[in-house]
Short mmCIF file of C-alpha atoms in Angstrom, two decimals:
data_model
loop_
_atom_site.label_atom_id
_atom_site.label_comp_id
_atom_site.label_asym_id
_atom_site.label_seq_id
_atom_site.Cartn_x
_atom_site.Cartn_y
_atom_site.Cartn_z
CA UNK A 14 -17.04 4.37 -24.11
CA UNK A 15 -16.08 0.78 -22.61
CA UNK A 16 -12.90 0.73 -24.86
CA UNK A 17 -9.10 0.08 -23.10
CA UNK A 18 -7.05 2.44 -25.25
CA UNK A 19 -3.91 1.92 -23.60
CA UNK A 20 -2.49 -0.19 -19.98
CA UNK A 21 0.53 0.18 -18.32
CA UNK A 22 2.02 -1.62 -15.52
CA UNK A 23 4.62 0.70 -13.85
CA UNK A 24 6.63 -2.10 -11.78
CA UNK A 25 7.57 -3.50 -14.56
CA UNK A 26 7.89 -0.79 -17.36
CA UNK A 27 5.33 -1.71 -19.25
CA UNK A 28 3.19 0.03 -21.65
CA UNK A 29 0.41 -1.19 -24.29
CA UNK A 30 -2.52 -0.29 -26.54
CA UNK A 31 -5.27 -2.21 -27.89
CA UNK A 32 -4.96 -2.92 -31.66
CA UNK A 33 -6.36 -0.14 -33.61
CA UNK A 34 -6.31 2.47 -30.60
CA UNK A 35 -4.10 5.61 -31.22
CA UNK A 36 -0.29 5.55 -30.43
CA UNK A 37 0.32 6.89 -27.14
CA UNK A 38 3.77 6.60 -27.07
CA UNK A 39 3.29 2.48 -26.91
CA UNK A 40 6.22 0.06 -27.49
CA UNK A 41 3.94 -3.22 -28.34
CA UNK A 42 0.97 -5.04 -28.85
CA UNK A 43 0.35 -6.42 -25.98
CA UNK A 44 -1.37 -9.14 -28.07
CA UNK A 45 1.28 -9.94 -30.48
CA UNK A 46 3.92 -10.63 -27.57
CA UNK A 47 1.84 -12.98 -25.85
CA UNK A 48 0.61 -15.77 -27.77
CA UNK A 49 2.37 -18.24 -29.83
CA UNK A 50 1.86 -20.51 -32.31
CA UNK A 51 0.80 -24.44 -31.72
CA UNK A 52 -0.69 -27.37 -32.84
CA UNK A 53 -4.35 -28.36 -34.01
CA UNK A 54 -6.18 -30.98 -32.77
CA UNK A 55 -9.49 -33.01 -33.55
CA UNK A 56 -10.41 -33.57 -30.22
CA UNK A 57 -9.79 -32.24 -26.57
CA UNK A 58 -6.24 -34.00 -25.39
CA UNK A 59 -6.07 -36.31 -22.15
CA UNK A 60 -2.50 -34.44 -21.39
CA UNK A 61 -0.49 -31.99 -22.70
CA UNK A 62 3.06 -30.97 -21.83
CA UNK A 63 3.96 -27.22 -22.35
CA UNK A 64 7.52 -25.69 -22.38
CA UNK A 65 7.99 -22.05 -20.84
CA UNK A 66 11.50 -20.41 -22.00
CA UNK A 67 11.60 -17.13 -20.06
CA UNK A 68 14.86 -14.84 -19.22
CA UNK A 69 14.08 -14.73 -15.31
CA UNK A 70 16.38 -16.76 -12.92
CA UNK A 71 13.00 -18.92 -11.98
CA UNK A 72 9.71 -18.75 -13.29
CA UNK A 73 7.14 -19.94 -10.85
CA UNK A 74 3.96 -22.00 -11.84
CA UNK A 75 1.33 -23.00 -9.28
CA UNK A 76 1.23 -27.15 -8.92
CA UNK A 77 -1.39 -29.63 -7.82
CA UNK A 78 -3.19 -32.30 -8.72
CA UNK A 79 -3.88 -31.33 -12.37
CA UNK A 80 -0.36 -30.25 -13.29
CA UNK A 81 3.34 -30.54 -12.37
CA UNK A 82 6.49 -29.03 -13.23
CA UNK A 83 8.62 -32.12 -15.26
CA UNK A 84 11.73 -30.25 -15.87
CA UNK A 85 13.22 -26.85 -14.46
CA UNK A 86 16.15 -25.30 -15.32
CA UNK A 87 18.15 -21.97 -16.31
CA UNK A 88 15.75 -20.31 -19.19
CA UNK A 89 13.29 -22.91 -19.28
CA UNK A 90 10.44 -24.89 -17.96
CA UNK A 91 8.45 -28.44 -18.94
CA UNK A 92 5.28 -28.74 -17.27
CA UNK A 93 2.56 -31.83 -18.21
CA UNK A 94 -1.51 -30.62 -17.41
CA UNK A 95 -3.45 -33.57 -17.29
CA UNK A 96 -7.50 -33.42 -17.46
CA UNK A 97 -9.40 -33.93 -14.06
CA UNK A 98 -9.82 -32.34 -10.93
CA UNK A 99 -7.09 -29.48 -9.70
CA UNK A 100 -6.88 -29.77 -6.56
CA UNK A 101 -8.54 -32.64 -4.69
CA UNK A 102 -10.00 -32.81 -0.92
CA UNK A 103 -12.11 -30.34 1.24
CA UNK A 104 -11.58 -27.04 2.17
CA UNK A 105 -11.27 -25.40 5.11
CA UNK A 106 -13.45 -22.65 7.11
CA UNK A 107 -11.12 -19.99 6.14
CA UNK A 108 -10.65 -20.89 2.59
CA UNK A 109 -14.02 -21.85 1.97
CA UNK A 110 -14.88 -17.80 3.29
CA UNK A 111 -12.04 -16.78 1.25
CA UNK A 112 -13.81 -18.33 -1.78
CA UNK A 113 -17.09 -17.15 -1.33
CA UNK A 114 -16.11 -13.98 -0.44
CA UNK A 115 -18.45 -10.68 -2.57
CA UNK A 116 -16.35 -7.98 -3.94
CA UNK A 117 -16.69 -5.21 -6.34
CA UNK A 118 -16.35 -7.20 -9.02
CA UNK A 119 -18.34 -10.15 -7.65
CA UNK A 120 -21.23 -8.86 -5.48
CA UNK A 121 -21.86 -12.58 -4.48
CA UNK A 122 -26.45 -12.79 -3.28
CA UNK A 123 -27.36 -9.37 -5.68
CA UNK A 124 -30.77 -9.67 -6.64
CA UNK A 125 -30.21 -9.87 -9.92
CA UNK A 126 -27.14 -12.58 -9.84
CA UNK A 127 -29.24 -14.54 -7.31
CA UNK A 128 -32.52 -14.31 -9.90
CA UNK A 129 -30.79 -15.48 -12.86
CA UNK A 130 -28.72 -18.14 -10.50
CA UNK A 131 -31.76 -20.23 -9.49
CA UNK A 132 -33.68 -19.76 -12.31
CA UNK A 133 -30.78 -21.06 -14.53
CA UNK A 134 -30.48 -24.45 -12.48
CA UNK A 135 -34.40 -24.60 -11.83
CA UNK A 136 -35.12 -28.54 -11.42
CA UNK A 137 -31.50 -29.68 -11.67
CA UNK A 138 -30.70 -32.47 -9.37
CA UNK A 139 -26.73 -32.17 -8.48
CA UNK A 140 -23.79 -30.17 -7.92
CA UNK A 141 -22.49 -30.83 -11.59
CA UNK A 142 -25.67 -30.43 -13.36
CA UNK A 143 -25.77 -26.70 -11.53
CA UNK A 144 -22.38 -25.83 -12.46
CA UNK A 145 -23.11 -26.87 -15.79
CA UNK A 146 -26.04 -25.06 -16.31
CA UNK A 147 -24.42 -21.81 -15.87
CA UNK A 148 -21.28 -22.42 -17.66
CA UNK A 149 -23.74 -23.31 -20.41
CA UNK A 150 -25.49 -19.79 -19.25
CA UNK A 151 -22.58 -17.70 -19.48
CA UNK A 152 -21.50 -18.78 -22.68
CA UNK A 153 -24.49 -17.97 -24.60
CA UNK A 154 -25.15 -14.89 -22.98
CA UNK A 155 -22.03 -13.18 -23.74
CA UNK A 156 -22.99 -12.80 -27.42
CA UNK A 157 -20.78 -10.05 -28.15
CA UNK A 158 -17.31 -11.80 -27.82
CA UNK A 159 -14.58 -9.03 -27.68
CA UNK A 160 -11.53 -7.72 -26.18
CA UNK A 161 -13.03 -4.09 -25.95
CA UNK A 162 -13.72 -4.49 -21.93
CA UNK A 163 -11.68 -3.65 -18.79
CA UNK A 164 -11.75 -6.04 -16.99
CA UNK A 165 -15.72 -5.39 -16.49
CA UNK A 166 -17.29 -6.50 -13.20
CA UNK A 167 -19.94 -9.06 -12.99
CA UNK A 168 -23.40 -6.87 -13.55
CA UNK A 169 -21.81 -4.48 -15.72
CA UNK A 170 -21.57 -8.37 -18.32
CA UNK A 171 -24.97 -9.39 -17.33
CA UNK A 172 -26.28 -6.28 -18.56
CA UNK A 173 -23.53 -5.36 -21.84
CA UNK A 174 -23.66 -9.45 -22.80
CA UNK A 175 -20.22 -8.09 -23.73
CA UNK A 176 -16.49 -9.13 -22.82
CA UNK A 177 -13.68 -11.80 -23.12
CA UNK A 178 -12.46 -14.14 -20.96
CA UNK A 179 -12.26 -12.53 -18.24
CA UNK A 180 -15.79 -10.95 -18.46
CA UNK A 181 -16.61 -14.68 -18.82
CA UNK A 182 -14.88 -15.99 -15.68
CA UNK A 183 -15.71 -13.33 -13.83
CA UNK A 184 -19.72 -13.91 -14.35
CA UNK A 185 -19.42 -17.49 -13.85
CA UNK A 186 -17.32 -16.80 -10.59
CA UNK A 187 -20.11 -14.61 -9.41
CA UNK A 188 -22.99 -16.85 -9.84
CA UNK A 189 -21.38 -19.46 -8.58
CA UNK A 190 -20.41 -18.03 -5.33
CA UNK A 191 -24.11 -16.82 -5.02
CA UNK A 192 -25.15 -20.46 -4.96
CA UNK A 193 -22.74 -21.20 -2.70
CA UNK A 194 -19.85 -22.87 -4.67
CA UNK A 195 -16.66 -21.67 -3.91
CA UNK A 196 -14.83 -20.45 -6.51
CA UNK A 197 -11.20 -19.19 -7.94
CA UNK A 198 -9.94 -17.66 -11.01
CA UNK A 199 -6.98 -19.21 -13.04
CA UNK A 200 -4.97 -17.45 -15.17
CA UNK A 201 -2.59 -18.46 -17.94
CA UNK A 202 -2.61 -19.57 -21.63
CA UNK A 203 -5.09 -21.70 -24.04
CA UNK A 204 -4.00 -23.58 -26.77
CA UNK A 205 -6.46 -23.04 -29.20
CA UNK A 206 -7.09 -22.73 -33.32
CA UNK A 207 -3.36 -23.04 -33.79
CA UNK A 208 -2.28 -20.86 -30.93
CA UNK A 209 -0.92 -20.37 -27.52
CA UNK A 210 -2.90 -17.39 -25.70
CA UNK A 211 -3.42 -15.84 -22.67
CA UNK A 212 -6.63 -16.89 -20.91
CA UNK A 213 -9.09 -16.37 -17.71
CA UNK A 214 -11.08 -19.26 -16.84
CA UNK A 215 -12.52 -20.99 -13.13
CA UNK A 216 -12.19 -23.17 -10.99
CA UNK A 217 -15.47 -24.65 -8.65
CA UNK A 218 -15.00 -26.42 -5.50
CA UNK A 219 -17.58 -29.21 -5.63
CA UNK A 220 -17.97 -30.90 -2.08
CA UNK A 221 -15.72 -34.29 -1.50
CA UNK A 222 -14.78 -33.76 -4.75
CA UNK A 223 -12.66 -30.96 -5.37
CA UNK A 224 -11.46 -27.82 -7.26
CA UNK A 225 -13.07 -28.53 -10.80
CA UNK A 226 -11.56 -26.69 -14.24
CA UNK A 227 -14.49 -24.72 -15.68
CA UNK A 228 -14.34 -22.72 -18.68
CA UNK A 229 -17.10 -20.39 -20.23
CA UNK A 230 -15.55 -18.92 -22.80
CA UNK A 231 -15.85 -22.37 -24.26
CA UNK A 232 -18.76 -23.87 -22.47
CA UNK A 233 -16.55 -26.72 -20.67
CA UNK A 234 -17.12 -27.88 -17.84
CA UNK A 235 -14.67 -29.87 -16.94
CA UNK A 236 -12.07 -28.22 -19.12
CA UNK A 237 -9.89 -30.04 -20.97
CA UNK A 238 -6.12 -30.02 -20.40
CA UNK A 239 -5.82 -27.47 -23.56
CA UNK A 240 -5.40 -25.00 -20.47
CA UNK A 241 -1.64 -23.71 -18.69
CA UNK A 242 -2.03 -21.98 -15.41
CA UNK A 243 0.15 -19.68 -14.39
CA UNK A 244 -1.66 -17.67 -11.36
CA UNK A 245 -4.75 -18.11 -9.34
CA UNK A 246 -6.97 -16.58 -7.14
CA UNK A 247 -9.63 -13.84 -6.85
CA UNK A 248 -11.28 -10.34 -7.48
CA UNK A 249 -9.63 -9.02 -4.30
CA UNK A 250 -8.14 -6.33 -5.03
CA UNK A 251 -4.88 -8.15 -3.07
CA UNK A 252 -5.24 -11.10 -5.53
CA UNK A 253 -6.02 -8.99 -8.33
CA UNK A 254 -2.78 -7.10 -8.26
CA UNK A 255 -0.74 -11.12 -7.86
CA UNK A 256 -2.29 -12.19 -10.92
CA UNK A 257 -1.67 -9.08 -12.53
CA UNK A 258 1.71 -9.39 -12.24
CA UNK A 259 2.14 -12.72 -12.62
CA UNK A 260 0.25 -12.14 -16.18
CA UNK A 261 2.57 -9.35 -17.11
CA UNK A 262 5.75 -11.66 -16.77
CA UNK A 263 4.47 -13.03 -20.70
CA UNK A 264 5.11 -9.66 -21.59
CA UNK A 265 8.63 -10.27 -20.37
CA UNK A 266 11.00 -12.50 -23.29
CA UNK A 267 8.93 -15.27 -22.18
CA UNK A 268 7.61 -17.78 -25.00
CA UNK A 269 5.74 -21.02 -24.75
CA UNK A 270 5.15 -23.77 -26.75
CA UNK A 271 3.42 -27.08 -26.83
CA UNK A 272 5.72 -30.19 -26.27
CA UNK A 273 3.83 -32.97 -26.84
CA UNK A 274 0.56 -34.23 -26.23
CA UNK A 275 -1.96 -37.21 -26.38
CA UNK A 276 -5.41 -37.78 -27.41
CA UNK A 277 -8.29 -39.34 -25.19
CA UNK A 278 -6.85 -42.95 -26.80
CA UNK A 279 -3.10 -42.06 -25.75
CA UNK A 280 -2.66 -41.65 -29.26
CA UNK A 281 0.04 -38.67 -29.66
#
């Protein structure tokens, strides 16, 4: 009926249900392990600076122009986000394909992604007034905000108006590509209402610009530095199963918290 009643991830012995389902032998909610508690604030932060404690000799997180690790050593990990662009500069032919690539999940110039593309930026005048558009688009047309999906592929949401971030990302992904804006999916945690959780957003390449944070679970666009990432790339299934896994080392002793951060002012 739509519903994930249980996951598992063999490689690393993991097994988990969705709260409420029936026990099938599960260990944990998967839920409960993998967010944490942080602070609150009033408005978006200009930086934040996140510690990752984890058990594993290293703990890789992807760097560029948005964040950087500060600190590494045994058990733990200090890395500073910053808002702004991810990764700056063009791309190349390969990448760019890469990027724009249709899959199962993202069946980039379908009739009905294409039809609800253009008519959703109808009359706008630039890059960024497209993107936002749809990020606006997305937002308000998944009206039934859940966790109850699988991972559901791009028309499957346009249709249910159902899903969580993921479901989110992956619509905005899709229309984007079918524009012709190259996109990527970044995975990792939100800080948000008092917590530290895992979360799906994008990131849009936007000519001599860059890779651009965009995030329609919360209608950003850019998104604010409230946002860890800890894997990107793609509905492939090859990049599919490396985010995957990256994703499932939170379910491994790993905790994170918020070190500091600053408002828009540099006020901490």
């Amino acid at each position: 009926r739509g519903f994930t009643v249980s996951s598992q991830t063999p490689a690393l012995g993991l097994e988990a249900r969705r709260p409420g389902g029936s026990d099938l032998g599960t260990r944990f909610d998967v839920l409960k392990i993998s967010s944490w508690r942080a602070p609150s604030w009033n408005k978006a932060p200009a930086w934040v600076r996140y510690r990752i404690t984890h058990q594993a000799p290293t703990f890789d997180v992807p760097e560029d122009d948005r964040q950087h690790v500060v600190t590494r050593g045994p058990g733990g990990t200090v890395v500073e986000v910053r808002e702004g662009i991810s990764k700056k500069g063009n791309l190349s032919d390969v990448d760019r394909k890469r990027h724009l690539q249709s899959t199962l999940y993202e069946p980039v110039g379908d009739h009905a992604l294409l039809e609800v593309a253009r008519f959703q930026t109808k009359g706008t005048r630039s890059d960024e007034e497209k993107i936002r558009r749809l990020v606006q688009f997305v937002y308000k047309h998944i009206a039934n905000k859940n966790l109850d999906q699988a991972y559901a592929p791009a028309l499957t949401t346009l249709k249910s108006r159902s899903g969580d971030c993921t479901e989110h990302a992956v619509l905005l992904s899709a229309l984007l590509r079918t524009l012709g804006f190259p996109t990527r999916l970044a995975d990792g945690v939100v800080v948000t209402n008092g917590a530290i959780a895992y979360h799906q957003w994008v990131e849009v390449f936007q000519p001599n610009v860059g890779f651009v944070p965009a995030d329609p679970s919360f209608g950003q666009f850019p998104a604010d530095a409230a946002r860890l990432k800890l894997a990107e790339g793609g509905t492939a299934p090859d990049e599919m199963l490396k985010m995957g896994l990256a994703a499932a080392r939170l379910l491994q002793g790993v905790s994170i918290e918020v070190v500091s951060f600053a408002g828009q002012d540099g006020t901490p």
